[in-house]
mmCIF file of C-alpha atoms in Angstrom:
data_model
loop_
_atom_site.group_PDB
_atom_site.id
_atom_site.type_symbol
_atom_site.label_atom_id
_atom_site.label_comp_id
_atom_site.label_asym_id
_atom_site.label_seq_id
_atom_site.Cartn_x
_atom_site.Cartn_y
_atom_site.Cartn_z
ATOM 1 C CA MET H 1210 0.000 0.000 0.000
ATOM 2 C CA LYS H 1211 3.000 2.296 0.527
ATOM 3 C CA ASN H 1212 3.635 2.284 -3.211
ATOM 4 C CA ARG H 1213 0.114 3.115 -4.316
ATOM 5 C CA THR H 1214 -2.912 5.153 -3.422
ATOM 6 C CA PRO H 1215 -5.306 3.250 -1.131
ATOM 7 C CA ILE H 1216 -8.700 2.346 -2.524
ATOM 8 C CA VAL H 1217 -11.757 2.890 -0.333
ATOM 9 C CA SER H 1218 -14.877 0.789 -0.868
ATOM 10 C CA ILE H 1219 -18.222 2.360 -0.002
ATOM 11 C CA ILE H 1220 -21.155 -0.034 0.360
ATOM 12 C CA VAL H 1221 -24.701 1.307 0.025
ATOM 13 C CA PRO H 1222 -27.626 -1.101 0.570
ATOM 14 C CA VAL H 1223 -30.817 0.062 -1.170
ATOM 15 C CA TYR H 1224 -34.411 -1.017 -0.706
ATOM 16 C CA ASN H 1225 -37.135 1.175 -2.217
ATOM 17 C CA GLY H 1226 -34.874 4.179 -1.844
ATOM 18 C CA ARG H 1227 -36.007 6.134 -4.897
ATOM 19 C CA LYS H 1228 -36.823 9.267 -2.898
ATOM 20 C CA TYR H 1229 -33.345 9.939 -1.502
ATOM 21 C CA ILE H 1230 -30.835 7.679 -3.247
ATOM 22 C CA SER H 1231 -29.772 10.219 -5.883
ATOM 23 C CA GLU H 1232 -28.824 12.754 -3.227
ATOM 24 C CA CYS H 1233 -26.940 10.049 -1.336
ATOM 25 C CA LEU H 1234 -24.928 8.874 -4.353
ATOM 26 C CA GLU H 1235 -24.186 12.414 -5.481
ATOM 27 C CA SER H 1236 -22.634 13.142 -2.081
ATOM 28 C CA ILE H 1237 -20.412 10.080 -2.540
ATOM 29 C CA GLN H 1238 -19.413 11.129 -6.061
ATOM 30 C CA LYS H 1239 -18.407 14.581 -4.782
ATOM 31 C CA GLN H 1240 -15.735 13.241 -2.430
ATOM 32 C CA ASP H 1241 -12.438 15.102 -2.551
ATOM 33 C CA TYR H 1242 -10.804 11.663 -2.565
ATOM 34 C CA SER H 1243 -11.376 9.930 -5.895
ATOM 35 C CA GLU H 1244 -9.984 6.392 -5.498
ATOM 36 C CA LEU H 1245 -13.351 4.881 -4.658
ATOM 37 C CA ASP H 1246 -14.993 1.502 -5.195
ATOM 38 C CA ILE H 1247 -18.698 2.302 -4.856
ATOM 39 C CA ILE H 1248 -20.875 -0.790 -4.429
ATOM 40 C CA VAL H 1249 -24.649 -0.276 -4.457
ATOM 41 C CA VAL H 1250 -26.723 -3.352 -3.657
ATOM 42 C CA ASP H 1251 -30.382 -3.212 -4.681
ATOM 43 C CA ASP H 1252 -32.177 -5.496 -2.247
ATOM 44 C CA GLY H 1253 -35.214 -6.282 -4.400
ATOM 45 C CA SER H 1254 -36.606 -2.756 -4.731
ATOM 46 C CA THR H 1255 -40.036 -2.401 -6.330
ATOM 47 C CA ASP H 1256 -40.190 1.396 -6.646
ATOM 48 C CA GLY H 1257 -37.879 1.918 -9.620
ATOM 49 C CA SER H 1258 -34.726 2.414 -7.540
ATOM 50 C CA PHE H 1259 -32.724 0.059 -9.741
ATOM 51 C CA GLN H 1260 -33.263 2.217 -12.839
ATOM 52 C CA ILE H 1261 -31.816 5.202 -10.977
ATOM 53 C CA LEU H 1262 -28.851 3.169 -9.780
ATOM 54 C CA ASP H 1263 -28.216 1.785 -13.254
ATOM 55 C CA GLU H 1264 -28.124 5.316 -14.674
ATOM 56 C CA PHE H 1265 -25.549 6.366 -12.069
ATOM 57 C CA ALA H 1266 -23.400 3.353 -12.923
ATOM 58 C CA ARG H 1267 -23.524 4.171 -16.636
ATOM 59 C CA LYS H 1268 -22.078 7.625 -15.966
ATOM 60 C CA ASP H 1269 -19.494 6.732 -13.308
ATOM 61 C CA ASN H 1270 -17.296 3.667 -13.746
ATOM 62 C CA ARG H 1271 -16.480 3.644 -10.032
ATOM 63 C CA ILE H 1272 -20.065 2.555 -9.296
ATOM 64 C CA ARG H 1273 -21.053 -1.111 -9.388
ATOM 65 C CA VAL H 1274 -24.710 -2.044 -8.977
ATOM 66 C CA ILE H 1275 -25.755 -5.476 -7.736
ATOM 67 C CA LYS H 1276 -29.402 -6.515 -8.005
ATOM 68 C CA LYS H 1277 -30.711 -9.264 -5.719
ATOM 69 C CA GLU H 1278 -33.920 -10.624 -4.270
ATOM 70 C CA ASN H 1279 -35.073 -8.982 -1.067
ATOM 71 C CA SER H 1280 -33.450 -10.611 1.958
ATOM 72 C CA GLY H 1281 -32.537 -7.719 4.238
ATOM 73 C CA VAL H 1282 -29.888 -5.074 4.805
ATOM 74 C CA SER H 1283 -27.398 -7.504 6.379
ATOM 75 C CA SER H 1284 -27.442 -9.711 3.299
ATOM 76 C CA ALA H 1285 -27.011 -6.660 1.062
ATOM 77 C CA ARG H 1286 -24.000 -5.411 3.014
ATOM 78 C CA ASN H 1287 -22.458 -8.874 3.072
ATOM 79 C CA ILE H 1288 -22.729 -9.184 -0.699
ATOM 80 C CA GLY H 1289 -20.958 -5.841 -0.969
ATOM 81 C CA MET H 1290 -18.162 -7.077 1.295
ATOM 82 C CA GLU H 1291 -17.751 -10.230 -0.786
ATOM 83 C CA ILE H 1292 -16.842 -8.203 -3.877
ATOM 84 C CA MET H 1293 -15.183 -5.088 -2.418
ATOM 85 C CA VAL H 1294 -11.677 -4.348 -3.669
ATOM 86 C CA GLY H 1295 -10.802 -1.500 -1.316
ATOM 87 C CA ASP H 1296 -8.115 -1.425 1.332
ATOM 88 C CA TYR H 1297 -10.723 0.116 3.601
ATOM 89 C CA VAL H 1298 -14.504 0.059 3.664
ATOM 90 C CA CYS H 1299 -17.260 2.449 4.737
ATOM 91 C CA PHE H 1300 -21.020 1.931 4.895
ATOM 92 C CA VAL H 1301 -23.575 4.582 3.949
ATOM 93 C CA ASP H 1302 -27.365 4.273 4.290
ATOM 94 C CA GLN H 1303 -29.561 5.080 1.294
ATOM 95 C CA ASP H 1304 -31.308 8.125 2.787
ATOM 96 C CA ASP H 1305 -28.188 9.717 4.285
ATOM 97 C CA CYS H 1306 -25.356 11.813 2.831
ATOM 98 C CA ILE H 1307 -21.682 12.381 3.520
ATOM 99 C CA ALA H 1308 -19.532 15.509 3.584
ATOM 100 C CA PRO H 1309 -17.085 16.053 0.680
ATOM 101 C CA ASP H 1310 -14.152 15.154 2.948
ATOM 102 C CA TYR H 1311 -15.786 12.143 4.602
ATOM 103 C CA VAL H 1312 -13.426 9.610 2.993
ATOM 104 C CA SER H 1313 -10.268 11.723 3.141
ATOM 105 C CA TYR H 1314 -10.899 12.612 6.779
ATOM 106 C CA PHE H 1315 -11.242 9.002 7.892
ATOM 107 C CA LEU H 1316 -8.364 7.854 5.698
ATOM 108 C CA ASN H 1317 -6.063 10.487 7.187
ATOM 109 C CA LEU H 1318 -7.056 9.398 10.686
ATOM 110 C CA ILE H 1319 -6.081 5.823 9.837
ATOM 111 C CA LEU H 1320 -2.874 6.468 7.900
ATOM 112 C CA ASN H 1321 -1.517 9.178 10.188
ATOM 113 C CA ASN H 1322 -2.041 7.082 13.294
ATOM 114 C CA GLY H 1323 -1.361 3.523 12.163
ATOM 115 C CA ALA H 1324 -4.940 2.525 12.986
ATOM 116 C CA GLU H 1325 -7.175 -0.210 11.596
ATOM 117 C CA ILE H 1326 -10.400 1.675 12.249
ATOM 118 C CA ALA H 1327 -11.283 5.360 12.206
ATOM 119 C CA ALA H 1328 -14.466 6.645 13.778
ATOM 120 C CA VAL H 1329 -16.129 9.787 15.061
ATOM 121 C CA ARG H 1330 -18.540 9.886 17.968
ATOM 122 C CA LYS H 1331 -21.379 11.898 16.453
ATOM 123 C CA ALA H 1332 -23.090 12.768 13.160
ATOM 124 C CA ASN H 1333 -24.977 15.724 11.759
ATOM 125 C CA ARG H 1334 -28.728 15.098 12.058
ATOM 126 C CA PHE H 1335 -31.000 16.878 9.625
ATOM 127 C CA VAL H 1336 -34.572 17.179 8.397
ATOM 128 C CA GLY H 1337 -35.740 18.646 5.115
ATOM 129 C CA GLN H 1338 -33.163 20.183 2.817
ATOM 130 C CA LEU H 1339 -29.576 19.083 3.324
ATOM 131 C CA ILE H 1340 -27.078 21.870 3.948
ATOM 132 C CA ILE H 1341 -23.478 20.669 3.955
ATOM 133 C CA LYS H 1342 -21.345 22.557 6.461
ATOM 134 C CA PRO H 1343 -18.011 24.033 5.334
ATOM 135 C CA MET H 1344 -15.026 21.743 5.649
ATOM 136 C CA SER H 1345 -12.759 22.483 8.602
ATOM 137 C CA LYS H 1346 -9.159 21.656 9.356
ATOM 138 C CA TYR H 1347 -8.118 18.270 10.656
ATOM 139 C CA GLU H 1348 -7.618 18.017 14.377
ATOM 140 C CA ASP H 1349 -5.567 15.604 16.429
ATOM 141 C CA ALA H 1350 -7.113 12.204 17.009
ATOM 142 C CA GLU H 1351 -7.508 10.235 20.195
ATOM 143 C CA ILE H 1352 -5.956 6.788 19.863
ATOM 144 C CA VAL H 1353 -7.515 3.971 21.857
ATOM 145 C CA SER H 1354 -7.256 0.201 21.826
ATOM 146 C CA GLY H 1355 -9.911 -1.791 20.032
ATOM 147 C CA GLN H 1356 -11.192 -3.168 23.331
ATOM 148 C CA GLU H 1357 -11.533 0.310 24.797
ATOM 149 C CA ALA H 1358 -13.319 1.523 21.659
ATOM 150 C CA ALA H 1359 -15.716 -1.428 21.930
ATOM 151 C CA ARG H 1360 -16.348 -0.622 25.577
ATOM 152 C CA GLN H 1361 -17.056 3.009 24.754
ATOM 153 C CA MET H 1362 -19.464 1.938 22.027
ATOM 154 C CA LEU H 1363 -21.309 -0.300 24.472
ATOM 155 C CA TYR H 1364 -21.786 2.837 26.568
ATOM 156 C CA TYR H 1365 -23.088 4.648 23.480
ATOM 157 C CA ASN H 1366 -20.138 7.051 23.429
ATOM 158 C CA PHE H 1367 -19.905 6.183 19.726
ATOM 159 C CA ILE H 1368 -22.733 5.978 17.220
ATOM 160 C CA ILE H 1369 -23.609 2.276 17.261
ATOM 161 C CA ALA H 1370 -24.532 2.012 13.555
ATOM 162 C CA PRO H 1371 -21.952 0.688 11.042
ATOM 163 C CA TRP H 1372 -21.795 4.026 9.212
ATOM 164 C CA ASN H 1373 -19.638 6.931 10.430
ATOM 165 C CA LYS H 1374 -16.583 4.651 10.453
ATOM 166 C CA MET H 1375 -13.847 3.375 8.158
ATOM 167 C CA ILE H 1376 -12.591 -0.169 8.681
ATOM 168 C CA SER H 1377 -9.585 -2.048 7.319
ATOM 169 C CA THR H 1378 -10.750 -4.744 4.929
ATOM 170 C CA LYS H 1379 -7.782 -6.876 6.058
ATOM 171 C CA LEU H 1380 -9.237 -6.833 9.568
ATOM 172 C CA ILE H 1381 -12.641 -7.898 8.255
ATOM 173 C CA GLN H 1382 -11.222 -10.640 6.046
ATOM 174 C CA LYS H 1383 -8.773 -11.961 8.635
ATOM 175 C CA HIS H 1384 -11.536 -12.551 11.169
ATOM 176 C CA LYS H 1385 -14.238 -13.402 8.612
ATOM 177 C CA LEU H 1386 -16.527 -10.718 9.999
ATOM 178 C CA ARG H 1387 -19.986 -10.360 8.498
ATOM 179 C CA PHE H 1388 -23.391 -8.965 9.407
ATOM 180 C CA ARG H 1389 -25.683 -11.562 10.991
ATOM 181 C CA GLU H 1390 -28.336 -12.164 8.330
ATOM 182 C CA GLU H 1391 -30.743 -13.713 10.819
ATOM 183 C CA LEU H 1392 -31.033 -10.319 12.528
ATOM 184 C CA TRP H 1393 -33.148 -7.443 11.225
ATOM 185 C CA GLY H 1394 -32.384 -5.109 14.092
ATOM 186 C CA GLY H 1395 -29.230 -4.581 16.157
ATOM 187 C CA GLU H 1396 -27.086 -6.152 13.434
ATOM 188 C CA GLY H 1397 -25.093 -2.965 12.865
ATOM 189 C CA PHE H 1398 -24.315 -2.530 16.564
ATOM 190 C CA LEU H 1399 -23.174 -6.143 16.802
ATOM 191 C CA PHE H 1400 -20.983 -5.911 13.690
ATOM 192 C CA SER H 1401 -19.369 -2.683 14.883
ATOM 193 C CA VAL H 1402 -18.502 -4.109 18.297
ATOM 194 C CA GLU H 1403 -17.134 -7.296 16.712
ATOM 195 C CA CYS H 1404 -14.853 -5.221 14.466
ATOM 196 C CA PHE H 1405 -13.693 -2.895 17.238
ATOM 197 C CA GLN H 1406 -12.794 -5.773 19.575
ATOM 198 C CA ARG H 1407 -10.393 -7.179 17.019
ATOM 199 C CA ALA H 1408 -8.577 -3.938 16.195
ATOM 200 C CA VAL H 1409 -5.280 -3.026 17.835
ATOM 201 C CA ARG H 1410 -5.608 0.720 17.309
ATOM 202 C CA VAL H 1411 -8.668 2.881 16.695
ATOM 203 C CA ALA H 1412 -8.330 6.550 15.722
ATOM 204 C CA VAL H 1413 -11.167 8.651 17.096
ATOM 205 C CA GLY H 1414 -11.934 12.068 15.625
ATOM 206 C CA GLU H 1415 -14.532 14.644 16.588
ATOM 207 C CA LYS H 1416 -15.425 16.129 13.206
ATOM 208 C CA LYS H 1417 -18.970 15.435 12.009
ATOM 209 C CA VAL H 1418 -18.754 14.244 8.401
ATOM 210 C CA TYR H 1419 -21.876 12.055 8.172
ATOM 211 C CA TYR H 1420 -25.369 13.479 7.602
ATOM 212 C CA TYR H 1421 -28.131 11.362 9.130
ATOM 213 C CA ARG H 1422 -31.644 12.017 7.821
ATOM 214 C CA CYS H 1423 -34.324 12.131 10.529
ATOM 215 C CA ASP H 1424 -37.477 12.797 8.502
ATOM 216 C CA ASN H 1425 -37.749 9.660 6.376
ATOM 217 C CA ARG H 1426 -41.135 8.221 7.339
ATOM 218 C CA ASP H 1427 -40.352 5.023 5.443
ATOM 219 C CA SER H 1428 -37.297 4.206 7.537
ATOM 220 C CA GLY H 1429 -37.320 0.725 9.052
ATOM 221 C CA MET H 1430 -37.347 1.970 12.640
ATOM 222 C CA THR H 1431 -40.287 4.363 12.270
ATOM 223 C CA LYS H 1432 -42.997 1.686 11.929
ATOM 224 C CA PHE H 1433 -43.292 -1.125 14.458
ATOM 225 C CA ASN H 1434 -41.988 -4.493 13.300
ATOM 226 C CA GLU H 1435 -41.992 -7.431 15.699
ATOM 227 C CA TRP H 1436 -38.965 -9.023 14.024
ATOM 228 C CA ILE H 1437 -36.886 -5.843 14.317
ATOM 229 C CA PHE H 1438 -37.929 -5.593 17.961
ATOM 230 C CA ARG H 1439 -36.931 -9.153 18.798
ATOM 231 C CA SER H 1440 -33.746 -9.043 16.710
ATOM 232 C CA SER H 1441 -32.523 -5.914 18.478
ATOM 233 C CA ILE H 1442 -32.775 -7.667 21.838
ATOM 234 C CA LYS H 1443 -31.362 -10.928 20.465
ATOM 235 C CA ALA H 1444 -28.341 -9.042 19.097
ATOM 236 C CA GLN H 1445 -27.482 -7.983 22.639
ATOM 237 C CA GLU H 1446 -27.514 -11.590 23.822
ATOM 238 C CA ILE H 1447 -25.225 -12.623 20.953
ATOM 239 C CA MET H 1448 -22.928 -9.685 21.657
ATOM 240 C CA LYS H 1449 -22.544 -10.587 25.323
ATOM 241 C CA ASP H 1450 -21.860 -14.256 24.542
ATOM 242 C CA SER H 1451 -19.310 -13.447 21.844
ATOM 243 C CA MET H 1452 -17.212 -10.891 23.736
ATOM 244 C CA ILE H 1453 -13.507 -11.674 23.432
ATOM 245 C CA VAL H 1454 -12.651 -10.181 26.817
ATOM 246 C CA LYS H 1455 -15.199 -11.066 29.480
ATOM 247 C CA ASN H 1456 -13.892 -9.253 32.523
ATOM 248 C CA LYS H 1457 -16.103 -7.282 34.890
ATOM 249 C CA LYS H 1458 -15.418 -4.024 33.061
ATOM 250 C CA MET H 1459 -16.633 -5.340 29.691
ATOM 251 C CA MET H 1460 -19.541 -7.316 31.113
ATOM 252 C CA SER H 1461 -20.834 -4.195 32.899
ATOM 253 C CA ALA H 1462 -20.666 -2.358 29.572
ATOM 254 C CA CYS H 1463 -22.640 -5.193 27.934
ATOM 255 C CA GLU H 1464 -25.293 -4.995 30.639
ATOM 256 C CA TYR H 1465 -25.596 -1.254 30.080
ATOM 257 C CA ALA H 1466 -25.951 -1.736 26.321
ATOM 258 C CA SER H 1467 -28.639 -4.355 26.881
ATOM 259 C CA TRP H 1468 -30.517 -2.050 29.242
ATOM 260 C CA HIS H 1469 -30.242 0.847 26.782
ATOM 261 C CA THR H 1470 -31.542 -1.330 23.942
ATOM 262 C CA ASN H 1471 -34.555 -2.391 26.009
ATOM 263 C CA CYS H 1472 -35.304 1.267 26.731
ATOM 264 C CA ASP H 1473 -35.040 1.997 23.008
ATOM 265 C CA MET H 1474 -37.458 -0.842 22.290
ATOM 266 C CA LEU H 1475 -39.890 0.516 24.885
ATOM 267 C CA SER H 1476 -39.742 3.873 23.087
ATOM 268 C CA TYR H 1477 -40.324 2.029 19.816
ATOM 269 C CA LEU H 1478 -43.383 0.192 21.142
ATOM 270 C CA VAL H 1479 -44.932 3.226 22.788
ATOM 271 C CA GLY H 1480 -44.083 5.603 19.949
ATOM 272 C CA CYS H 1481 -45.702 3.308 17.392
ATOM 273 C CA ASN H 1482 -48.770 2.810 19.608
ATOM 274 C CA ALA H 1483 -48.146 -0.939 19.585
ATOM 275 C CA ILE H 1484 -48.633 -1.685 23.300
ATOM 276 C CA ASN H 1485 -52.019 -3.385 23.017
ATOM 277 C CA SER H 1486 -51.039 -5.550 20.048
ATOM 278 C CA HIS H 1487 -47.719 -6.571 21.659
ATOM 279 C CA TYR H 1488 -48.522 -6.374 25.363
ATOM 280 C CA GLY H 1489 -46.234 -9.250 26.388
ATOM 281 C CA SER H 1490 -43.246 -7.577 24.747
ATOM 282 C CA TYR H 1491 -44.193 -4.274 26.360
ATOM 283 C CA LYS H 1492 -44.253 -5.801 29.848
ATOM 284 C CA SER H 1493 -40.948 -7.585 29.246
ATOM 285 C CA VAL H 1494 -38.896 -4.567 28.140
ATOM 286 C CA LYS H 1495 -40.533 -2.301 30.711
ATOM 287 C CA LYS H 1496 -39.379 -4.662 33.447
ATOM 288 C CA VAL H 1497 -35.796 -4.570 32.140
ATOM 289 C CA CYS H 1498 -35.837 -0.763 31.881
ATOM 290 C CA ARG H 1499 -36.770 -0.504 35.539
ATOM 291 C CA ARG H 1500 -34.617 -3.326 36.922
ATOM 292 C CA LYS H 1501 -31.357 -2.824 35.017
ATOM 293 C CA GLY H 1502 -31.174 0.947 35.220
ATOM 294 C CA ARG H 1503 -28.672 0.423 38.022
ATOM 295 C CA TYR H 1504 -26.011 -0.346 35.424
ATOM 296 C CA ALA H 1505 -26.130 3.311 34.384
ATOM 297 C CA ILE H 1506 -25.526 4.752 37.840
ATOM 298 C CA ASN H 1507 -21.763 4.089 37.901
ATOM 299 C CA ALA H 1508 -21.324 4.044 34.134
ATOM 300 C CA PRO H 1509 -18.948 6.449 32.296
ATOM 301 C CA ILE H 1510 -21.850 8.446 30.837
ATOM 302 C CA SER H 1511 -23.097 11.998 31.202
ATOM 303 C CA LEU H 1512 -25.089 13.234 34.178
ATOM 304 C CA LYS H 1513 -28.038 13.754 31.822
ATOM 305 C CA GLU H 1514 -27.980 10.070 30.826
ATOM 306 C CA LYS H 1515 -27.702 8.996 34.468
ATOM 307 C CA LEU H 1516 -30.725 11.095 35.393
ATOM 308 C CA LYS H 1517 -32.634 9.555 32.500
ATOM 309 C CA ALA H 1518 -31.715 6.078 33.770
ATOM 310 C CA PHE H 1519 -32.938 6.996 37.238
ATOM 311 C CA ALA H 1520 -36.207 8.194 35.708
ATOM 312 C CA TYR H 1521 -36.613 4.884 33.857
ATOM 313 C CA MET H 1522 -36.143 3.034 37.139
ATOM 314 C CA ILE H 1523 -38.902 5.066 38.812
ATOM 315 C CA SER H 1524 -41.416 5.390 35.982
ATOM 316 C CA PRO H 1525 -40.613 3.856 32.575
ATOM 317 C CA ASP H 1526 -43.987 4.876 31.117
ATOM 318 C CA PHE H 1527 -43.650 8.558 31.942
ATOM 319 C CA THR H 1528 -39.967 8.670 30.959
ATOM 320 C CA VAL H 1529 -40.516 7.114 27.555
ATOM 321 C CA LEU H 1530 -43.285 9.606 26.772
ATOM 322 C CA LEU H 1531 -40.913 12.444 27.617
ATOM 323 C CA VAL H 1532 -38.077 10.919 25.574
ATOM 324 C CA ASN H 1533 -40.321 10.443 22.534
ATOM 325 C CA LYS H 1534 -41.615 13.988 22.758
ATOM 326 C CA PHE H 1535 -38.132 15.345 22.097
ATOM 327 C CA ARG H 1536 -37.122 12.636 19.648
ATOM 328 C CA LEU H 1537 -36.119 14.134 16.287
ATOM 329 C CA ARG H 1538 -37.060 11.077 14.212
ATOM 330 C CA LYS H 1539 -40.752 10.467 14.922
ATOM 331 C CA TYR H 1540 -42.482 7.102 14.915
ATOM 332 C CA THR H 1541 -45.482 6.160 12.778
ATOM 333 C CA ARG H 1542 -48.388 5.137 14.977
ATOM 334 C CA GLU H 1543 -50.364 1.960 14.260
#
């Protein structure tokens, strides 16, 4: 790699993404780093998305479009990883966008610090028209071990989704890491933690270069889906069982992540007005929200998050109503 310019693969899974996919792909094309391998996987779209993707591929030879039968986002991402040729890989969701220096920023974090993964803690959230913020200078990175990065992610100090990161493809291939196709929720969190655990060095920046759309009413997590609900909780069980280091420090982080996920699922149920139709699930996650809130009390999280945990322990129903009121991405009620 020292004798050539690194190639970066960008994998974009698409399912009925006609409304936003052009804006997403245009933001990828406008990167100030040009050595890209752009893989777009159409997961059985029925809204004409493939025709849009095909037109992009005709005009840009860096774009490869794969068409497959619908089998979920994990399958789509895995197909992309099977054919990627990049030295590093990033994931972008179909309704989101990236800043012009998204790739170059992450690549500099990796190359300048001898890291296998680069990540930032937060993203730009937006509704309506996208306004890309001016590029700013690069700042120094924090370098942490892969285990510490995984622990911080379990405490939600990193975005848990697979996007907003750049990962060495050698790391992925060496450990045969893939998204769990049996999961339709929580799969990104699980994959991210599995990657982080196996890295020696992770470079952590603070610059927001990913733009996360919060007003897509067709997003998978806006309408209640029992399989997404159950998969999200199942992913936490798999994560805990598959931890490489199982000391008290990491197990406490896993318990916190599990508690947080159950609180998220309670928000999901209540926000979608699905309590009556899924009352057993409602009672189950509500119990966990109240009982396991203790894992947040001594956790390395903000005072605001600790107060929220305390509120969940006292009154999950009232707390979730308050949380949903201020939630930027709204749920669709049944």
